[in-house]
Amino acid sequence: MSERKKLAKASLESLYRIFTVPEAPDSTLGQIDRSISQNLAGFLQEHIVAAERDLADIERDFADPHIPEQPTFVSDQIQFVLDKLVAQSVHISAPSFVGHMTSALPYFMLPLSRIMMALNQNLVKVETSKAFTPMERQVIGMVHHLIYQQSDTFYQRWMHDRGHALGSFCSGGTIANLTALWAARNNVLAPRGDFAGLGQEGLLAGMQHYGYQGLAILVSERGHYSLGKAADILGIGRRSLIGIETDANNKIRTDLLARKCDELAKQNIKVMAIVGIVGTSETGNVDPLDEMADIAAERQIHFHVDSAWGGPTLFSDKYRSLLKGIERADSVTLDAHKQLYVPMGAGICVFRNPETLSSVEHHAEYIIRKGSKDLGSHTVEGSRPGMAILVHSGLQIIGRQGYELLIDQGIEKARSFAEMIKAEEDFELVTEPELNILTYRYLPADIQQALLAATEDSRIEANQRLNLLTKSIQKTQRGLGRSFVSRTRLNPVRYQRDPIVVFRAVLANPLTTTDILSDMLAEQREIAARPAMLAQLADVRALLGIG
Amino acid sequence: MSERKKLAKASLESLYRIFTVPEAPDSTLGQIDRSISQNLAGFLQEHIVAAERDLADIERDFADPHIPEQPTFVSDQIQFVLDKLVAQSVHISAPSFVGHMTSALPYFMLPLSRIMMALNQNLVKVETSKAFTPMERQVIGMVHHLIYQQSDTFYQRWMHDRGHALGSFCSGGTIANLTALWAARNNVLAPRGDFAGLGQEGLLAGMQHYGYQGLAILVSERGHYSLGKAADILGIGRRSLIGIETDANNKIRTDLLARKCDELAKQNIKVMAIVGIVGTSETGNVDPLDEMADIAAERQIHFHVDSAWGGPTLFSDKYRSLLKGIERADSVTLDAHKQLYVPMGAGICVFRNPETLSSVEHHAEYIIRKGSKDLGSHTVEGSRPGMAILVHSGLQIIGRQGYELLIDQGIEKARSFAEMIKAEEDFELVTEPELNILTYRYLPADIQQALLAATEDSRIEANQRLNLLTKSIQKTQRGLGRSFVSRTRLNPVRYQRDPIVVFRAVLANPLTTTDILSDMLAEQREIAARPAMLAQLADVRALLGIG
């Protein structure tokens, strides 16, 4: 049957057809579907237009706020999707896209996703998910075991327990962090005497009952922006998320952390959580978790670890020790859509103690009833898709050893890339890769030397101009569409904490080769040799007196 | 290439292969993939086992907390998924599954989902989503227009404005409601003088600055459980979500609402939001939005409408007027994964005033920078998938007229079903369908009459026993696997607000026929004729003196 006939006008009969008759294999959609399953890389290569179009220009294709009155043929809409949306999307899975935390996906994820979509289970309750509920509980249990290594008896007792949850599966690390901090906050102002708990009575009543002047969350200045958002949402306020200074390696200074805890205690401000980071978003560094755990334990503070990025490093025999102390965390965030190589929309938060998450437990009449095993009783979200099937399959098909190889090759590739950058005369490595993230900038050797010898004013001024240059190079390279690094702003000790704009490379795609990285540097050098950029460099040299 | 060879042991070479070589068409996964695209209904029919297995039994297949050391063959894992997960999943899309808010999906949603998964865009920022960002802004704009019908100039000005968002696309109605209430709360305690706003300084400082004794949210007693959760998360406390009594039709009593507002004002408790409902989860009723808007406007209170379920009724020329007043709401929640027939994981919240959501705006250094068009600056979530492509395509392919037909047939089918129930001697319609949801129970006519004439004690006792019977019938029917209604507990005026357990039918699947509904009633009658059930009925009759 031709697609053209499928929905020529809105009639009940034509509507029934879109619910019952599949796309014909020779239809536009049928062909694309086959082409993606047979050769994904080829499909993306063919359809994503490399050269960047201006966003304002793209917006013209998405400017109409009116929902069309008449139905559109499936084939027409699909052609629109191909020409206007796919063509102008980002080639996330390209081996030369090393700018953000999204990588290529294993092939099996796509047909598996279709099984998930076709079943369309809703994980909020057993009645709409059945076996998906125990499956998700197992996935949470596996991640719990990866981190906490509890006994088999522990998991027999708790993994499928109807009154408890070892963690929460959610759409991503932001909600995972929010879940952990929500539980921590509610445990700090827990029911006591005639106080029914913050969850029931609110923050104000809780503070009055416990006699606190305020609540605070402590994290290094490299903490993820989701923590500030959580502080806002939870009513603590962004100013009560206190950023502790980091050392030259972007790790939290535990001496300052301990001191701040004690200062706050004196002010009668209760620290509701200390947050350690495994793989900071910008530099990929790991906080000294064991020392942080000591500080938290001494003061009975909830210790949360945000390992959204770096958690899977635990798969690696070689690098696992970097995370020592994570097993002492009260809660841990891990994103499956990052280094578990699952499509977007899968985060997990696990809790060492099966009771911790009970502080946010909730029920309703028609679903997530008391005594049910419905997962919705311990989640921020309500209705949720069965993404856990993708994590389950990833863990089975790739296995611990497979993930270990993925992790190891990423870290080792980052180290090779760092060596390449250091060997180049005109690049500066700004942060060494501890995991698989590093930052650098374009900076010819003569400017580099002059910068370190310059007066404070000249140095600051020169770095400001260099920041503009780095931005221009990054944007130009992105626009050319062959490769992509992101950029961020750091305050390196080397430059007395001047704000420095850097390129940020994330090396998680196993298909990225050192040749690709070498080409990327070459392209950046070429861009820097354009007249406009050369003029900027000349200005900087003049400023530093080496013109 | 045979799957067996694909990942026999973890080696880098075998790992590269799962990232680069698609499933062979004759592999298990390849065959399933084809079978789903060619005949979804057949695939589900064949693989989902109808008869219910005990959950404890299913859990045995998901009991191991250890991540396997060695990789598993793709084909082995897929066989496991088929036998243990798909077989024991819920047949959500079956026309006889009328128990929850998840329906069948149009066929085109599945291959489109694969395009989405293959592109794996991340909507938090333009750099990882490009054209998906304006596309999502358009979808938000279209939903905004559906509700608020602003001028073309309005959308030209605001839809793609870098400093604003007309709404927030998220994983579902729960996060949508949370987003709306977060914005409302922050606007109530907005920056003023030397107070930097609740977002920065926290709830406690905000209350002190404004001199409020408390905050409250008002909604009918039929409000969705996500509102209680939001009250907890936002630090207001569940007790400050005040449930207002409903009338005999499950609509909020606006006289009591107004009175409560004034009472709270006298106590110096600030009402941060009044929430109206379009399609209560349990009975599908619509609050009198226009009157609620009056009450909110007079008192300058944020008026939020939770139309997660019923919002798409706006597509219907015939029934749109039921929602009169929604265009006066400050914010509106609508779930695309409900009556826009999109797979699980797509909710939307829109705001009448483009400034409202600015109270939750946030930025970071490496993404969602100030001045960018990154959508992540106005969302609860961080990284998010490109689900908006499915909503965009649904709106185009089905069109306003197509959705109208879907909405109308659902409401009319519910009315027919209500007539069927009323015509039966042994069923009681408990709530009439205003939209496409109704509730009823098995209740032979003689008991029905005796109940209405009984003393209070006997009536309460009899209803309690009937509740057990209703539960048993619902569970038994679910276990038989041919059809499914859910159940909930209501407090109908007819029984002096005794708690009454009822069957709940949601009629959104266009493939559900009246024959199917008739068979469902017949099956319930058969179940009620089983000896154990008959005995329960005899007890009730004895109690009421009609044994």
Short mmCIF file of N, CA, C and O in Angstrom, two decimals, chain A residues 326-406:
data_model
loop_
_atom_site.label_atom_id
_atom_site.label_comp_id
_atom_site.label_asym_id
_atom_site.label_seq_id
_atom_site.Cartn_x
_atom_site.Cartn_y
_atom_site.Cartn_z
N ILE A 326 34.87 5.28 47.12
CA ILE A 326 33.50 5.42 46.59
C ILE A 326 32.56 4.45 47.31
O ILE A 326 31.38 4.74 47.49
N GLU A 327 33.12 3.33 47.75
CA GLU A 327 32.31 2.31 48.44
C GLU A 327 31.85 2.80 49.82
O GLU A 327 31.03 2.16 50.46
N ARG A 328 32.35 3.93 50.25
CA ARG A 328 31.93 4.50 51.54
C ARG A 328 30.87 5.59 51.35
O ARG A 328 30.37 6.14 52.33
N ALA A 329 30.54 5.89 50.10
CA ALA A 329 29.53 6.93 49.83
C ALA A 329 28.15 6.45 50.26
O ALA A 329 27.84 5.26 50.18
N ASP A 330 27.33 7.38 50.73
CA ASP A 330 25.95 7.05 51.06
C ASP A 330 25.11 6.92 49.79
O ASP A 330 24.14 6.18 49.76
N SER A 331 25.49 7.65 48.75
CA SER A 331 24.77 7.56 47.48
C SER A 331 25.73 7.86 46.35
O SER A 331 26.71 8.58 46.52
N VAL A 332 25.45 7.28 45.20
CA VAL A 332 26.32 7.43 44.04
C VAL A 332 25.48 7.58 42.77
O VAL A 332 24.55 6.80 42.54
N THR A 333 25.80 8.59 41.98
CA THR A 333 25.16 8.79 40.67
C THR A 333 26.03 8.21 39.57
O THR A 333 27.26 8.38 39.59
N LEU A 334 25.40 7.54 38.61
CA LEU A 334 26.12 7.00 37.45
C LEU A 334 25.21 7.12 36.23
O LEU A 334 24.05 6.72 36.28
N ASP A 335 25.74 7.68 35.15
CA ASP A 335 24.94 7.81 33.93
C ASP A 335 25.19 6.65 32.99
O ASP A 335 26.33 6.45 32.54
N ALA A 336 24.13 5.93 32.65
CA ALA A 336 24.29 4.84 31.69
C ALA A 336 24.44 5.38 30.27
O ALA A 336 25.08 4.76 29.44
N HIS A 337 23.87 6.57 30.02
CA HIS A 337 23.97 7.10 28.66
C HIS A 337 25.33 7.77 28.39
O HIS A 337 25.51 8.40 27.35
N LYS A 338 26.22 7.66 29.33
CA LYS A 338 27.58 8.13 29.08
C LYS A 338 28.46 6.90 28.85
O LYS A 338 28.39 6.30 27.78
N GLN A 339 29.20 6.47 29.87
CA GLN A 339 30.17 5.41 29.62
C GLN A 339 29.63 3.98 29.75
O GLN A 339 30.41 3.04 29.82
N LEU A 340 28.32 3.80 29.80
CA LEU A 340 27.78 2.45 29.58
C LEU A 340 27.29 2.32 28.14
O LEU A 340 26.75 1.29 27.75
N TYR A 341 27.42 3.38 27.37
CA TYR A 341 27.16 3.35 25.92
C TYR A 341 25.71 2.98 25.59
O TYR A 341 25.43 2.18 24.70
N VAL A 342 24.80 3.59 26.34
CA VAL A 342 23.37 3.42 26.16
C VAL A 342 22.84 4.72 25.55
O VAL A 342 23.41 5.78 25.81
N PRO A 343 21.79 4.69 24.74
CA PRO A 343 21.27 5.95 24.19
C PRO A 343 20.79 6.92 25.28
O PRO A 343 20.49 6.50 26.41
N MET A 344 20.70 8.19 24.92
CA MET A 344 20.32 9.28 25.82
C MET A 344 19.07 8.96 26.65
O MET A 344 18.09 8.46 26.11
N GLY A 345 19.16 9.25 27.95
CA GLY A 345 17.97 9.14 28.80
C GLY A 345 18.04 8.06 29.86
O GLY A 345 17.01 7.51 30.24
N ALA A 346 19.25 7.77 30.37
CA ALA A 346 19.37 6.69 31.35
C ALA A 346 20.37 7.04 32.44
O ALA A 346 21.58 6.97 32.22
N GLY A 347 19.86 7.43 33.60
CA GLY A 347 20.72 7.70 34.75
C GLY A 347 20.33 6.81 35.91
O GLY A 347 19.22 6.27 35.95
N ILE A 348 21.25 6.65 36.84
CA ILE A 348 21.00 5.77 37.99
C ILE A 348 21.59 6.42 39.22
O ILE A 348 22.67 7.02 39.17
N CYS A 349 20.87 6.30 40.34
CA CYS A 349 21.43 6.69 41.62
C CYS A 349 21.26 5.52 42.57
O CYS A 349 20.16 4.97 42.67
N VAL A 350 22.32 5.08 43.21
CA VAL A 350 22.21 3.98 44.17
C VAL A 350 22.58 4.46 45.57
O VAL A 350 23.32 5.44 45.74
N PHE A 351 22.05 3.73 46.56
CA PHE A 351 22.24 4.10 47.96
C PHE A 351 22.82 2.92 48.72
O PHE A 351 22.31 1.81 48.60
N ARG A 352 23.88 3.16 49.48
CA ARG A 352 24.51 2.06 50.21
C ARG A 352 23.51 1.40 51.16
O ARG A 352 23.37 0.19 51.18
N ASN A 353 22.81 2.21 51.90
CA ASN A 353 21.88 1.71 52.91
C ASN A 353 20.46 1.65 52.33
O ASN A 353 19.95 2.66 51.85
N PRO A 354 19.84 0.46 52.37
CA PRO A 354 18.50 0.32 51.77
C PRO A 354 17.45 1.22 52.40
O PRO A 354 16.37 1.39 51.83
N GLU A 355 17.74 1.81 53.55
CA GLU A 355 16.76 2.66 54.23
C GLU A 355 16.82 4.12 53.75
O GLU A 355 15.88 4.88 53.96
N THR A 356 17.95 4.52 53.18
CA THR A 356 18.16 5.94 52.91
C THR A 356 17.07 6.54 52.03
O THR A 356 16.53 7.61 52.30
N LEU A 357 16.72 5.81 50.97
CA LEU A 357 15.75 6.35 50.01
C LEU A 357 14.32 6.33 50.56
O LEU A 357 13.41 6.94 49.98
N SER A 358 14.12 5.65 51.68
CA SER A 358 12.77 5.60 52.26
C SER A 358 12.28 6.98 52.70
O SER A 358 11.08 7.20 52.84
N SER A 359 13.22 7.91 52.87
CA SER A 359 12.81 9.24 53.30
C SER A 359 12.04 10.00 52.23
O SER A 359 11.49 11.06 52.51
N VAL A 360 11.99 9.47 51.01
CA VAL A 360 11.23 10.15 49.96
C VAL A 360 10.09 9.28 49.44
O VAL A 360 9.45 9.61 48.45
N GLU A 361 9.83 8.18 50.14
CA GLU A 361 8.80 7.23 49.69
C GLU A 361 7.42 7.90 49.63
O GLU A 361 7.07 8.72 50.46
N HIS A 362 6.65 7.54 48.61
CA HIS A 362 5.32 8.11 48.47
C HIS A 362 4.39 7.11 47.80
O HIS A 362 4.84 6.21 47.09
N HIS A 363 3.09 7.29 48.01
CA HIS A 363 2.10 6.34 47.49
C HIS A 363 0.90 7.09 46.93
O HIS A 363 0.73 8.27 47.14
N ALA A 364 0.06 6.35 46.20
CA ALA A 364 -1.19 6.92 45.71
C ALA A 364 -2.22 5.79 45.70
O ALA A 364 -1.87 4.62 45.89
N GLU A 365 -3.47 6.16 45.46
CA GLU A 365 -4.53 5.16 45.56
C GLU A 365 -4.53 4.17 44.40
O GLU A 365 -4.70 2.98 44.57
N TYR A 366 -4.39 4.72 43.20
CA TYR A 366 -4.62 3.86 42.04
C TYR A 366 -3.35 3.21 41.51
O TYR A 366 -3.41 2.28 40.73
N ILE A 367 -2.20 3.71 41.94
CA ILE A 367 -0.93 3.05 41.60
C ILE A 367 0.03 3.23 42.75
O ILE A 367 -0.27 3.90 43.72
N ILE A 368 1.24 2.65 42.62
CA ILE A 368 2.29 2.68 43.64
C ILE A 368 1.68 2.62 45.05
O ILE A 368 2.02 3.42 45.92
N ARG A 369 0.77 1.63 45.22
CA ARG A 369 0.15 1.46 46.53
C ARG A 369 1.17 0.94 47.52
O ARG A 369 2.14 0.30 47.15
N LYS A 370 0.89 1.17 48.79
CA LYS A 370 1.74 0.63 49.86
C LYS A 370 1.82 -0.89 49.71
O LYS A 370 0.81 -1.54 49.46
N GLY A 371 2.99 -1.44 49.89
CA GLY A 371 3.13 -2.89 49.82
C GLY A 371 3.30 -3.42 48.41
O GLY A 371 3.61 -4.59 48.22
N SER A 372 3.11 -2.56 47.41
CA SER A 372 3.36 -3.00 46.04
C SER A 372 4.85 -2.95 45.78
O SER A 372 5.61 -2.35 46.54
N LYS A 373 5.28 -3.55 44.67
CA LYS A 373 6.69 -3.46 44.30
C LYS A 373 6.91 -2.36 43.26
O LYS A 373 7.97 -2.29 42.65
N ASP A 374 5.90 -1.55 43.06
CA ASP A 374 5.97 -0.49 42.06
C ASP A 374 7.17 0.41 42.29
O ASP A 374 7.34 0.97 43.37
N LEU A 375 7.96 0.58 41.24
CA LEU A 375 9.17 1.39 41.38
C LEU A 375 8.87 2.87 41.56
O LEU A 375 9.69 3.62 42.07
N GLY A 376 7.68 3.29 41.14
CA GLY A 376 7.32 4.70 41.23
C GLY A 376 7.30 5.27 42.63
O GLY A 376 7.26 6.50 42.80
N SER A 377 7.33 4.42 43.65
CA SER A 377 7.24 4.94 45.01
C SER A 377 8.55 5.57 45.49
O SER A 377 8.58 6.19 46.55
N HIS A 378 9.62 5.40 44.74
CA HIS A 378 10.91 5.95 45.17
C HIS A 378 11.60 6.76 44.07
O HIS A 378 12.83 6.85 44.05
N THR A 379 10.84 7.31 43.14
CA THR A 379 11.47 8.04 42.04
C THR A 379 10.97 9.48 41.99
O THR A 379 9.84 9.76 42.38
N VAL A 380 11.82 10.37 41.50
CA VAL A 380 11.39 11.75 41.25
C VAL A 380 10.37 11.75 40.13
O VAL A 380 9.33 12.39 40.21
N GLU A 381 10.65 10.99 39.07
CA GLU A 381 9.76 10.94 37.92
C GLU A 381 8.56 10.03 38.20
O GLU A 381 8.58 9.22 39.12
N GLY A 382 7.53 10.17 37.39
CA GLY A 382 6.38 9.27 37.47
C GLY A 382 6.51 8.23 36.36
O GLY A 382 7.38 7.37 36.43
N SER A 383 5.66 8.33 35.33
CA SER A 383 5.75 7.42 34.19
C SER A 383 7.14 7.49 33.57
O SER A 383 7.67 8.58 33.37
N ARG A 384 7.70 6.32 33.27
CA ARG A 384 9.07 6.27 32.73
C ARG A 384 9.18 5.11 31.76
O ARG A 384 8.55 4.07 31.97
N PRO A 385 10.01 5.25 30.73
CA PRO A 385 10.18 4.14 29.78
C PRO A 385 11.11 3.05 30.33
O PRO A 385 11.78 3.25 31.33
N GLY A 386 11.14 1.94 29.64
CA GLY A 386 11.92 0.78 30.10
C GLY A 386 13.37 0.79 29.66
O GLY A 386 13.91 -0.25 29.26
N MET A 387 14.02 1.95 29.76
CA MET A 387 15.42 2.09 29.33
C MET A 387 16.35 1.08 30.00
O MET A 387 17.42 0.77 29.47
N ALA A 388 15.94 0.59 31.17
CA ALA A 388 16.81 -0.35 31.89
C ALA A 388 17.13 -1.59 31.06
O ALA A 388 18.16 -2.22 31.25
N ILE A 389 16.25 -1.92 30.10
CA ILE A 389 16.52 -3.08 29.24
C ILE A 389 17.81 -2.87 28.45
O ILE A 389 18.54 -3.82 28.16
N LEU A 390 18.11 -1.62 28.12
CA LEU A 390 19.32 -1.34 27.34
C LEU A 390 20.56 -1.45 28.22
O LEU A 390 21.61 -1.91 27.79
N VAL A 391 20.41 -1.04 29.48
CA VAL A 391 21.54 -1.15 30.41
C VAL A 391 21.78 -2.63 30.72
O VAL A 391 22.93 -3.10 30.71
N HIS A 392 20.69 -3.36 30.96
CA HIS A 392 20.80 -4.79 31.23
C HIS A 392 21.54 -5.48 30.09
O HIS A 392 22.48 -6.25 30.31
N SER A 393 21.14 -5.17 28.87
CA SER A 393 21.75 -5.83 27.71
C SER A 393 23.19 -5.40 27.52
O SER A 393 24.05 -6.22 27.16
N GLY A 394 23.47 -4.12 27.76
CA GLY A 394 24.86 -3.66 27.67
C GLY A 394 25.75 -4.41 28.65
O GLY A 394 26.82 -4.91 28.29
N LEU A 395 25.28 -4.53 29.89
CA LEU A 395 26.08 -5.20 30.91
C LEU A 395 26.30 -6.67 30.56
O LEU A 395 27.38 -7.21 30.79
N GLN A 396 25.29 -7.30 29.98
CA GLN A 396 25.43 -8.71 29.62
C GLN A 396 26.32 -8.87 28.39
O GLN A 396 27.24 -9.68 28.38
N ILE A 397 26.02 -8.12 27.34
CA ILE A 397 26.69 -8.36 26.06
C ILE A 397 28.14 -7.88 26.10
O ILE A 397 29.03 -8.53 25.56
N ILE A 398 28.37 -6.76 26.72
CA ILE A 398 29.74 -6.23 26.77
C ILE A 398 30.52 -6.83 27.94
O ILE A 398 31.69 -7.16 27.80
N GLY A 399 29.82 -7.00 29.06
CA GLY A 399 30.46 -7.66 30.21
C GLY A 399 31.48 -6.76 30.90
O GLY A 399 31.89 -5.73 30.37
N ARG A 400 31.91 -7.18 32.06
CA ARG A 400 32.88 -6.40 32.83
C ARG A 400 34.16 -6.21 32.01
O ARG A 400 34.70 -5.11 31.91
N GLN A 401 34.61 -7.29 31.38
CA GLN A 401 35.87 -7.20 30.64
C GLN A 401 35.76 -6.30 29.42
O GLN A 401 36.72 -5.60 29.06
N GLY A 402 34.60 -6.32 28.79
CA GLY A 402 34.40 -5.45 27.63
C GLY A 402 34.42 -3.98 28.03
O GLY A 402 35.10 -3.16 27.41
N TYR A 403 33.70 -3.67 29.09
CA TYR A 403 33.71 -2.28 29.57
C TYR A 403 35.10 -1.87 30.04
O TYR A 403 35.53 -0.73 29.86
N GLU A 404 35.81 -2.80 30.61
CA GLU A 404 37.18 -2.51 31.04
C GLU A 404 38.03 -2.06 29.85
O GLU A 404 38.76 -1.07 29.91
N LEU A 405 37.90 -2.80 28.75
CA LEU A 405 38.67 -2.43 27.56
C LEU A 405 38.28 -1.04 27.06
O LEU A 405 39.14 -0.25 26.67
N LEU A 406 36.98 -0.76 27.08
CA LEU A 406 36.51 0.55 26.63
C LEU A 406 37.09 1.66 27.50
O LEU A 406 37.54 2.70 27.01
#
